[in-house]
mmCIF file of C-alpha atoms in Angstrom:
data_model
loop_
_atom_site.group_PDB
_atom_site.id
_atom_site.type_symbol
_atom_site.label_atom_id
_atom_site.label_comp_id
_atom_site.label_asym_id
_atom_site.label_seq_id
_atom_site.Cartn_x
_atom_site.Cartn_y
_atom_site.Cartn_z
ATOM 1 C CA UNK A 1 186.578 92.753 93.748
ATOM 2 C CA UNK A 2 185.651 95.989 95.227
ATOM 3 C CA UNK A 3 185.269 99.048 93.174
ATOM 4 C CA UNK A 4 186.548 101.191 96.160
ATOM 5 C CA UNK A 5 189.699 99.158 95.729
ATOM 6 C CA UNK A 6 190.402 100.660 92.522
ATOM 7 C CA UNK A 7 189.398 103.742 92.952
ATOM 8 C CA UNK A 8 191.243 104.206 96.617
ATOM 9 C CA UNK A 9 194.623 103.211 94.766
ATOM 10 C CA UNK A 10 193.995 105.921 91.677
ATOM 11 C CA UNK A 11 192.947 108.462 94.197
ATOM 12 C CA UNK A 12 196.533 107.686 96.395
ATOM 13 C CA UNK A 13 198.279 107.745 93.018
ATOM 14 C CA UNK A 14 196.994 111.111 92.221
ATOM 15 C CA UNK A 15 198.088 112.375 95.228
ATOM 16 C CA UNK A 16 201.448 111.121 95.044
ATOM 17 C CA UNK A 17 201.186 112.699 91.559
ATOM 18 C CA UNK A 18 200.321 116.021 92.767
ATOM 19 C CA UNK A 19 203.320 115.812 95.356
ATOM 20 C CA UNK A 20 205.424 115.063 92.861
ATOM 21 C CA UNK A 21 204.126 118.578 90.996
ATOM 22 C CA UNK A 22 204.393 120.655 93.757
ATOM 23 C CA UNK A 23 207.657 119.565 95.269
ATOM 24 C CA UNK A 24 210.040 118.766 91.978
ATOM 25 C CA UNK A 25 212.038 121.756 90.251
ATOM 26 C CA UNK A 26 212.922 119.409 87.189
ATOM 27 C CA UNK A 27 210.835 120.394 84.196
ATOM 28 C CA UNK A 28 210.823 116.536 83.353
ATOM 29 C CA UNK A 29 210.386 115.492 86.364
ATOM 30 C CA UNK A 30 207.188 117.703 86.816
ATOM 31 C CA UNK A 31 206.396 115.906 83.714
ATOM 32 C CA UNK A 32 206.681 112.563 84.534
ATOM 33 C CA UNK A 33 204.227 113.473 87.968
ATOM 34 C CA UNK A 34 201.437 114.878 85.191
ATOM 35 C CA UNK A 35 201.930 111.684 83.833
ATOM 36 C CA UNK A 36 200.944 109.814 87.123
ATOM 37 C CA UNK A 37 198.053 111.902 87.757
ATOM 38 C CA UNK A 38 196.755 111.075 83.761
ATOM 39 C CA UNK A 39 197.639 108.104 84.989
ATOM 40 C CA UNK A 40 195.202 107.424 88.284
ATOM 41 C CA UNK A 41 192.538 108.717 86.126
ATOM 42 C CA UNK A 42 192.806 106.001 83.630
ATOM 43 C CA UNK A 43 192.731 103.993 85.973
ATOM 44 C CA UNK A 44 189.551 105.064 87.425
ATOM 45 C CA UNK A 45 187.906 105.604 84.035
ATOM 46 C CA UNK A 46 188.437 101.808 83.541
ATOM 47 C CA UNK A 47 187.195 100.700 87.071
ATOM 48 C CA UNK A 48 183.891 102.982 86.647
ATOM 49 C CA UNK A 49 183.189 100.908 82.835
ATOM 50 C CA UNK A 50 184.283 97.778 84.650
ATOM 51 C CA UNK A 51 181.691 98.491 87.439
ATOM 52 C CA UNK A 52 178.985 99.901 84.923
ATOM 53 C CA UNK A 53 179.610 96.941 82.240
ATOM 54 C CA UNK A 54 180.029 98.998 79.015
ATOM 55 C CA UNK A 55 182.915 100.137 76.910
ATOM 56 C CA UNK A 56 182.506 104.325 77.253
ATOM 57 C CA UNK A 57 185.199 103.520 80.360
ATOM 58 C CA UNK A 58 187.606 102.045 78.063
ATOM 59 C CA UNK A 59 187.445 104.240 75.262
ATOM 60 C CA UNK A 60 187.669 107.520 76.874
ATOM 61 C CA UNK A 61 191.209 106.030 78.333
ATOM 62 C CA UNK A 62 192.067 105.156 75.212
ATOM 63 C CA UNK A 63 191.540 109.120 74.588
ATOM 64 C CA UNK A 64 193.276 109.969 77.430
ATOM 65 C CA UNK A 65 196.529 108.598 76.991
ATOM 66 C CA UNK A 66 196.534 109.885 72.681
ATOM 67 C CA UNK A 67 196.162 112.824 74.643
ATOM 68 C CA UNK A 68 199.020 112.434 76.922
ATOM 69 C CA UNK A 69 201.434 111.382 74.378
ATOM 70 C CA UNK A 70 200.644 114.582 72.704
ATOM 71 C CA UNK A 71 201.027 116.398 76.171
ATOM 72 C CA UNK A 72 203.911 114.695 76.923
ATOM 73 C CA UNK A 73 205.661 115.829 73.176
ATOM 74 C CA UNK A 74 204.755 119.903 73.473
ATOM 75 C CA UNK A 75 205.783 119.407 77.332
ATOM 76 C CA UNK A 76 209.223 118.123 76.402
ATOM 77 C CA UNK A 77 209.741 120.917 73.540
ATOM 78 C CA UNK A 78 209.240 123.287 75.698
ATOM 79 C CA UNK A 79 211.220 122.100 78.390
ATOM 80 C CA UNK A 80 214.449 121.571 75.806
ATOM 81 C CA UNK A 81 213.351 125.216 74.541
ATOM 82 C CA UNK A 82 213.835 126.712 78.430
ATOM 83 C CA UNK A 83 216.983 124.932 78.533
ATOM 84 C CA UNK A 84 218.602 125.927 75.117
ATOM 85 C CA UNK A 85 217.587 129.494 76.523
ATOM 86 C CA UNK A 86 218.707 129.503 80.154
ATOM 87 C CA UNK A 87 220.616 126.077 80.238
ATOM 88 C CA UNK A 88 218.930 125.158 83.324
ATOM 89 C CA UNK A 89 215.547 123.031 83.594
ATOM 90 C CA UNK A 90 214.457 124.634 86.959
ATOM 91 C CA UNK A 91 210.685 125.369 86.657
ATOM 92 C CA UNK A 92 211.087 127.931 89.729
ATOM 93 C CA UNK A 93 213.115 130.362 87.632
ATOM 94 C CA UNK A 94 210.857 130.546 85.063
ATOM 95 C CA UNK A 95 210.086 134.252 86.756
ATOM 96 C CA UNK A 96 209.493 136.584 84.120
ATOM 97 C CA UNK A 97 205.888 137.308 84.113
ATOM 98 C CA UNK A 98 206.402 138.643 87.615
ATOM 99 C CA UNK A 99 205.687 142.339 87.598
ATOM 100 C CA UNK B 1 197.852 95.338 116.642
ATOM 101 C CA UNK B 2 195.650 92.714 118.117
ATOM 102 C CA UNK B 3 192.644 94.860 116.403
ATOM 103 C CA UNK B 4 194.314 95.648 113.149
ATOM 104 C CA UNK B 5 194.805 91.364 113.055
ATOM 105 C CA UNK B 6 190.851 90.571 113.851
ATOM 106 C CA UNK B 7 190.017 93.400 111.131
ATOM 107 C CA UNK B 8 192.431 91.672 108.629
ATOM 108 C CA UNK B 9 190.705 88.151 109.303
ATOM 109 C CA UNK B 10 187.437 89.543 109.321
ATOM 110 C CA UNK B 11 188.177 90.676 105.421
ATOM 111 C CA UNK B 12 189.649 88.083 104.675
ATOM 112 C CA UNK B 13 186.696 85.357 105.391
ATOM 113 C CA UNK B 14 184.241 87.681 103.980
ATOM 114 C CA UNK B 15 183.073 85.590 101.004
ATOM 115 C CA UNK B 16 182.938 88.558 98.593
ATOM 116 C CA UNK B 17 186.283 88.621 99.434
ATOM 117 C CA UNK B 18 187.005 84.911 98.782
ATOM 118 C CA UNK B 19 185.025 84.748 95.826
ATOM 119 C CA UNK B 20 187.665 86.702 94.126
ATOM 120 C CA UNK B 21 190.506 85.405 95.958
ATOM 121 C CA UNK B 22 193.235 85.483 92.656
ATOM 122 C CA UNK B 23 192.064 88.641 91.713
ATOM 123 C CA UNK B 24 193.255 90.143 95.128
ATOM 124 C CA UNK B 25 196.092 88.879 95.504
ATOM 125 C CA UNK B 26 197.022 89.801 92.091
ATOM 126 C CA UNK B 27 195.857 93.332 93.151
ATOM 127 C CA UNK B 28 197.480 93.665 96.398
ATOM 128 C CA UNK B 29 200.661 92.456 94.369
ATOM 129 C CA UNK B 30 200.230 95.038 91.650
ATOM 130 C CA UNK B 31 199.176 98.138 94.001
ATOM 131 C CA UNK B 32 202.022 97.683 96.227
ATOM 132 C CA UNK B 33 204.396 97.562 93.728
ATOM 133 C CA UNK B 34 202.663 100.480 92.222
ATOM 134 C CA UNK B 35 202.757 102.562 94.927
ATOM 135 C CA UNK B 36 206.082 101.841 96.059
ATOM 136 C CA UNK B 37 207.481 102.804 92.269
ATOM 137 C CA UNK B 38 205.069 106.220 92.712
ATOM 138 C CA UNK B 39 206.421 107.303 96.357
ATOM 139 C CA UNK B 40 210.132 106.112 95.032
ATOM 140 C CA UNK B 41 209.638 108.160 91.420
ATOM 141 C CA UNK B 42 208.426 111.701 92.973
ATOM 142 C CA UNK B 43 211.361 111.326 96.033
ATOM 143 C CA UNK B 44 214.363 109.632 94.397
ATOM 144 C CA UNK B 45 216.925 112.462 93.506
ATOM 145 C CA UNK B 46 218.055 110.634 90.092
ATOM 146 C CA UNK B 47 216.325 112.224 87.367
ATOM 147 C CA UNK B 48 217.319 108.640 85.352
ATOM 148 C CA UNK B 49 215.684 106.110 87.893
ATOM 149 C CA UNK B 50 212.923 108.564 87.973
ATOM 150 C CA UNK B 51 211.807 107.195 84.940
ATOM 151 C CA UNK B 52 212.694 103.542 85.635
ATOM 152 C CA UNK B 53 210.191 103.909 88.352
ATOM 153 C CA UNK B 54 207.632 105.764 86.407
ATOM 154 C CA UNK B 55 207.834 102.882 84.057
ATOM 155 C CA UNK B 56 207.134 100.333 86.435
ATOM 156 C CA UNK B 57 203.902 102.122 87.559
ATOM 157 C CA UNK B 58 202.619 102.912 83.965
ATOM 158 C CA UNK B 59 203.451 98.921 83.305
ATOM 159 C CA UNK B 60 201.451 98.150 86.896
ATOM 160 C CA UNK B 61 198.776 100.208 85.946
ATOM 161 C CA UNK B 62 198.677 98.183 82.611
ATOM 162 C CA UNK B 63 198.133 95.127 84.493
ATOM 163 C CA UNK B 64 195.573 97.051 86.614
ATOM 164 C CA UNK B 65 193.667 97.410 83.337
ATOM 165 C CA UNK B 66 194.230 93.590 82.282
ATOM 166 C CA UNK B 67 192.899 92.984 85.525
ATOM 167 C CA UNK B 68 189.925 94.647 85.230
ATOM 168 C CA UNK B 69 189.118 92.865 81.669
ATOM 169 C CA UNK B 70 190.329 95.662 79.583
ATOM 170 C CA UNK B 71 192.672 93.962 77.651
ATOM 171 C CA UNK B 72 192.445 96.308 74.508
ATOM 172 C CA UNK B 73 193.590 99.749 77.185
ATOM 173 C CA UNK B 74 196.221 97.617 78.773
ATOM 174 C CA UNK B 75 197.945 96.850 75.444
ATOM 175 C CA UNK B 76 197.920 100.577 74.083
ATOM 176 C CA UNK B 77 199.026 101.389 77.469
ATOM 177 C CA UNK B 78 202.611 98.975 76.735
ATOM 178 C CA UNK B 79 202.564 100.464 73.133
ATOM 179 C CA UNK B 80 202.004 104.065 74.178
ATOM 180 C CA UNK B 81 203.324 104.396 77.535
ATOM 181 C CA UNK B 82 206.386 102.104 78.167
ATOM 182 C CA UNK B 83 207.177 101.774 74.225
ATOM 183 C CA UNK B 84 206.742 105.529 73.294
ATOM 184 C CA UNK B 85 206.943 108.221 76.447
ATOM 185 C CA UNK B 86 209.402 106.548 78.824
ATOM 186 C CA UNK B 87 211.955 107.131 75.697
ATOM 187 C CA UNK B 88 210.180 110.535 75.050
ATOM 188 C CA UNK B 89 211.386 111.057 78.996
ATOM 189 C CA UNK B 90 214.697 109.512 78.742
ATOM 190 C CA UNK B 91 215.896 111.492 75.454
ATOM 191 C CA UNK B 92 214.352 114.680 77.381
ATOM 192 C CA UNK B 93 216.835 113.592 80.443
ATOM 193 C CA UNK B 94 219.848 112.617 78.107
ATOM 194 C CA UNK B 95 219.304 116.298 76.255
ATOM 195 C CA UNK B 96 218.726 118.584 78.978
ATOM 196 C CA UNK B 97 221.407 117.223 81.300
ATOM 197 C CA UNK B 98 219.415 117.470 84.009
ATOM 198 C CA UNK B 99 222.297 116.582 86.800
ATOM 199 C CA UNK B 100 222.432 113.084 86.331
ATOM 200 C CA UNK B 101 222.962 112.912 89.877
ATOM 201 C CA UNK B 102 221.108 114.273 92.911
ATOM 202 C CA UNK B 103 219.386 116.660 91.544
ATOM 203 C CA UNK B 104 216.022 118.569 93.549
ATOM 204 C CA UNK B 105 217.429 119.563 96.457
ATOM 205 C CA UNK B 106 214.145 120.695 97.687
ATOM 206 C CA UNK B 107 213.644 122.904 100.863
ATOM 207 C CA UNK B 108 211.685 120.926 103.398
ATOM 208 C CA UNK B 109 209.022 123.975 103.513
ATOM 209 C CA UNK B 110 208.232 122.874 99.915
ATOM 210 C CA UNK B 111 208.343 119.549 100.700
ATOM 211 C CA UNK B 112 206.411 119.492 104.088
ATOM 212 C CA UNK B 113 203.527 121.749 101.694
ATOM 213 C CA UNK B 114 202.922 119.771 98.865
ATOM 214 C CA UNK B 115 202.913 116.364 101.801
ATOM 215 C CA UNK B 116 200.211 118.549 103.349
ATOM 216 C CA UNK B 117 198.570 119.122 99.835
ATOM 217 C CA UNK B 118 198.620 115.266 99.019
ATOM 218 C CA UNK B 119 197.861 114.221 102.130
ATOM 219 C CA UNK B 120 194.622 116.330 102.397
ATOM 220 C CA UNK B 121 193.692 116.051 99.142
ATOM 221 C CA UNK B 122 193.698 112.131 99.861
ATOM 222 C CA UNK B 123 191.505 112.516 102.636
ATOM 223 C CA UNK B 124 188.988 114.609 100.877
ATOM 224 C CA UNK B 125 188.724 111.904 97.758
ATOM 225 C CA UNK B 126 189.105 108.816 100.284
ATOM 226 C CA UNK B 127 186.344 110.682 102.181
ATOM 227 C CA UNK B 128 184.106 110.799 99.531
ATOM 228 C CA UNK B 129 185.041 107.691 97.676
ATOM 229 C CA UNK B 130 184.142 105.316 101.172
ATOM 230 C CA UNK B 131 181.170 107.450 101.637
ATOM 231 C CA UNK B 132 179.489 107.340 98.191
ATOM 232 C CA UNK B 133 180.632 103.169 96.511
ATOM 233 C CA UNK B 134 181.151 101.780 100.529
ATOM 234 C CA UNK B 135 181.081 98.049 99.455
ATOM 235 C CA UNK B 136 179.961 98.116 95.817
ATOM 236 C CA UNK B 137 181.241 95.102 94.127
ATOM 237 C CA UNK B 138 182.569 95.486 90.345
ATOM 238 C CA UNK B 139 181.034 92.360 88.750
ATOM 239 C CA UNK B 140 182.004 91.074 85.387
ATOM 240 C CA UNK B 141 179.836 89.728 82.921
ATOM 241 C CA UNK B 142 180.788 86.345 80.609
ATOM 242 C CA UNK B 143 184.601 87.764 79.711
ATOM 243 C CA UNK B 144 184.188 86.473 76.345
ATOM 244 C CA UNK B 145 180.617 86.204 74.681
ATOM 245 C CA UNK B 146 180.419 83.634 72.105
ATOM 246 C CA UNK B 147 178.058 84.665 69.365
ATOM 247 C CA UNK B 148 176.504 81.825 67.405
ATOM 248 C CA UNK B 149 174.622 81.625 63.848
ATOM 249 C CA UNK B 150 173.060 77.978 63.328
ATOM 250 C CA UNK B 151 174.982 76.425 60.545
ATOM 251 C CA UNK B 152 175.554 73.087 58.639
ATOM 252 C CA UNK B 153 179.041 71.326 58.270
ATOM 253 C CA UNK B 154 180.528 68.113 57.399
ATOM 254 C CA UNK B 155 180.639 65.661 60.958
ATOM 255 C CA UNK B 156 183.969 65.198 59.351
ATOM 256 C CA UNK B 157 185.430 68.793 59.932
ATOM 257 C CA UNK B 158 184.111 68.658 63.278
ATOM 258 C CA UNK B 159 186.537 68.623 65.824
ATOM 259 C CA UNK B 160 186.705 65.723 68.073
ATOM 260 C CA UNK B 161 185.083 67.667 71.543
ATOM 261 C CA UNK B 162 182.153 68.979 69.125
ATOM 262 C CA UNK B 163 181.018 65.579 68.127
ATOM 263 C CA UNK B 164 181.017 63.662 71.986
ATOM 264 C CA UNK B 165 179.190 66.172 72.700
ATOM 265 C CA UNK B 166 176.604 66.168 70.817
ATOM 266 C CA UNK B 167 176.206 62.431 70.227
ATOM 267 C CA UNK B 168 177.543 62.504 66.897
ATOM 268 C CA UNK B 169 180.129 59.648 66.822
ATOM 269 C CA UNK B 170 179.453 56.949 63.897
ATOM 270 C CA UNK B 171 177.802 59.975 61.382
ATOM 271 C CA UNK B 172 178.545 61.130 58.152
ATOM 272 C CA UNK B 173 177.859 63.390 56.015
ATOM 273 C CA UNK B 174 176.233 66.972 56.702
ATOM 274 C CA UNK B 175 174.478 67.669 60.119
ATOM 275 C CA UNK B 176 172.249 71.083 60.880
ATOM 276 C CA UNK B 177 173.666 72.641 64.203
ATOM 277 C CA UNK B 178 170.799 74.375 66.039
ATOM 278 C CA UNK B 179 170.998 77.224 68.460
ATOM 279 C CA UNK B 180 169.329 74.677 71.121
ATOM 280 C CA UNK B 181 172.290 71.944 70.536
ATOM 281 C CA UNK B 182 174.858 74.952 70.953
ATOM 282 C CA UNK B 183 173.389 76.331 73.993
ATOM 283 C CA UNK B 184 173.695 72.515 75.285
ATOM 284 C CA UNK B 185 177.194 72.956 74.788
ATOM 285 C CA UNK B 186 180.137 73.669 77.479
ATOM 286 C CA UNK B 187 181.627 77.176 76.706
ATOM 287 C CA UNK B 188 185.158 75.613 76.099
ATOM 288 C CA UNK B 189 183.172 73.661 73.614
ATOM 289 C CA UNK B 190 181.109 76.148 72.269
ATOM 290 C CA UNK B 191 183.679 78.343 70.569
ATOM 291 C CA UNK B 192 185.331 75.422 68.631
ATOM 292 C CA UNK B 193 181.641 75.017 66.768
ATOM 293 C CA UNK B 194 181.926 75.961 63.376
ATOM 294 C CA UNK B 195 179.661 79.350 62.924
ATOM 295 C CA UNK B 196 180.279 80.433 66.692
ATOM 296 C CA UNK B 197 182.305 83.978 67.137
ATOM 297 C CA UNK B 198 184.233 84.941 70.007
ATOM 298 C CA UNK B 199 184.496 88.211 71.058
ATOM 299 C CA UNK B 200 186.006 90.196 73.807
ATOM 300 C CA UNK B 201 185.757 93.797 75.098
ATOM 301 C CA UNK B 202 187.683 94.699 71.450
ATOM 302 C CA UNK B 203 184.422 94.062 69.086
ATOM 303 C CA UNK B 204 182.785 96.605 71.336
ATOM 304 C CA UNK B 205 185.230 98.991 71.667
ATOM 305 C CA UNK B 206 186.193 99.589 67.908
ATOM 306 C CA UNK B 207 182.180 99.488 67.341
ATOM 307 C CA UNK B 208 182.120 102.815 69.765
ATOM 308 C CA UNK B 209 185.079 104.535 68.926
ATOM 309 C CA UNK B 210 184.231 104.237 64.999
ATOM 310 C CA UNK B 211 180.249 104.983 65.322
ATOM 311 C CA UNK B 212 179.418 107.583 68.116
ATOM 312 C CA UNK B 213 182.531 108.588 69.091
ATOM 313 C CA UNK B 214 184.311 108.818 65.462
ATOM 314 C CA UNK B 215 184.308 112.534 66.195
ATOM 315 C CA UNK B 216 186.355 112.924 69.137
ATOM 316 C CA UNK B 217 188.588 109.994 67.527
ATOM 317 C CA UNK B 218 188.734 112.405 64.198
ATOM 318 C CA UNK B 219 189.462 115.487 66.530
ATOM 319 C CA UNK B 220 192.476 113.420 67.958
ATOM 320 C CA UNK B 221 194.362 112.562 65.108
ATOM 321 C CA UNK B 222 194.050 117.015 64.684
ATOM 322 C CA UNK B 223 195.520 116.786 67.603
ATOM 323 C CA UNK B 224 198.312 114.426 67.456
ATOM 324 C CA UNK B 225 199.177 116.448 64.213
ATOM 325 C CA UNK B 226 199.461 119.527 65.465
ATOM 326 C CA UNK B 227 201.327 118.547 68.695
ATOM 327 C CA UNK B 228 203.703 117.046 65.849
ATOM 328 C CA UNK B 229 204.247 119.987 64.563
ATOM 329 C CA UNK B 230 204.271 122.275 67.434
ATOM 330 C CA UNK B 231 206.853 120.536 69.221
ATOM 331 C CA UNK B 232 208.876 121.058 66.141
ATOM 332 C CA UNK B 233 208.497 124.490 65.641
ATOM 333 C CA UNK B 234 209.072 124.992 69.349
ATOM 334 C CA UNK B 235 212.005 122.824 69.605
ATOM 335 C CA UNK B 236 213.950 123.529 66.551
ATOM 336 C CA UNK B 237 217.113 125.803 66.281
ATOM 337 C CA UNK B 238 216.229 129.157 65.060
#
């Protein structure tokens, strides 16, 4: 197998991550596209340890996605947070700092 | 279409691509689905099969990993990912009620920037990525190296593969295994020989995380703590 292959299809899913960012007004859904771009990067953390034959690849993913989770958990407080406050999830309200 | 079908047989008889033949077709498989889950998750309007999707792609991506011999990230990826933040996601759906429905009606100004965003940024990386690796090949060493310490044992403990291969049959009593007769041996063989270890990517990986990079490991469980407790200071009802 090619290592291009692997790294073409993490650098497609970060893009469709970043889409996903730039386009959705869902807090979780802007969360779950974060997600995707942690994602493509595992993805080509593992292809460069595959390609290089040692384990610094796999364990940095490993760090990654404790990482995430932990990401993922403040994220998700925050977002319930914004909606206990405004009862909307819209991240293009969140306005205030706008002089 | 004539020259996109001469370009697909030329890949296809390459021999580094037939070498591998089961391994592409078992990534084609897995990136299509992949992607298709992706595009679906960031344009579907239903916050709900959102997450569906982005489960399917974090479970793809798992295989991905398998794929590539990283058994050990593929697992915590299942544990973490599909076991832990997809219900993370769907209690944050369930307790926001984030219209269940369509939700995101997006202008198609927003939309048609963040396509132009993607779509550019893809270039850029694809750019680079073709330019710099063009046909490196990932190639993976013996999946599972067998370690081996010469020992003595009993001909009767021996299982039946271990003694027709060595010539054993019609002995008793103790025989001396030596590194030369192991090395003799067929690998399906070899790791049924008393005093032979197999190990996989695991050994290596809990030898690095737990000798040069116990810090960082340390440093995360700080972290996982006090993401703990900030999302429950944050969350909680004054």
């Amino acid at each position: 197998m090619m290592l291009n292959q692997f790294l073409l299809l993490a650098a497609v899913l970060f893009c469709i991550g970043v889409y996903g960012v730039l386009t959705r007004r869902n807090g979780v859904l802007v969360l779950m596209s974060v997600e995707l771009i942690l994602n493509a990067v595992n993805i080509n953390l593992v292809a460069f340890g595959a390609f290089r034959d040692n384990v610094q690849g796999d364990v940095f993913a490993i760090f990654v996605i404790a990482v995430a989770a932990a990401e993922v958990g403040v994220g998700l407080a925050m977002v319930l947070l914004m909606y206990r406050n405004r009862k909307s999830t819209d991240f293009t309200e969140l306005d205030m700092l706008k002089g | 279409m004539i020259a996109a079908l001469t370009l697909a047989q030329e890949v296809l008889t390459r021999s580094e691509f037939t070498d591998a033949l089961p391994q592409n077709i078992a990534f084609a498989i897995i990136a299509g689905v992949m992607l298709f889950s992706a595009f679906k998750m960031v344009t579907t309007g239903n916050v709900v099969h959102a997450a569906l999707y982005l489960m399917i792609v974090l479970a793809a991506s798992a295989a991905i990993f398998i794929l590539l011999g990283s058994d050990f990230v593929g697992a915590t990826q299942i544990l973490v990912y599909i076991g832990a933040i997809i219900v993370l996601f769907l209690f944050g759906i369930m307790l926001t009620k984030a219209q269940l429905g369509d939700d995101d009606s997006v202008s198609s100004e927003r939309r048609g920037m963040g396509a132009l965003v993607g779509v550019l940024l893809f270039v850029v990386i694809g750019f680079a990525l073709v330019d710099t690796y063009e046909n490196i090949e990932v190639e993976f060493s013996d999946p599972e190296p067998i370690a081996f310490t010469p020992t003595t044992a009993d001909v009767d403990d021996l299982p039946t593969p271990v003694i027709e291969a060595l010539g054993l049959e019609g002995r008793t009593g103790e025989v001396e295994i030596t590194r030369a007769d192991f090395d003799s041996l067929e690998p399906e063989v070899q790791r049924r020989v008393p005093g032979a270890e197999v190990f996989g990517n695991n050994k290596q990986i809990a030898d690095a995380i737990f000798s040069d990079y116990i810090v960082p490991f340390e440093a995360t469980s700080v972290l996982l703590l006090a993401a703990l407790i900030g999302a429950v200071v944050v969350a909680r009802k004054e």
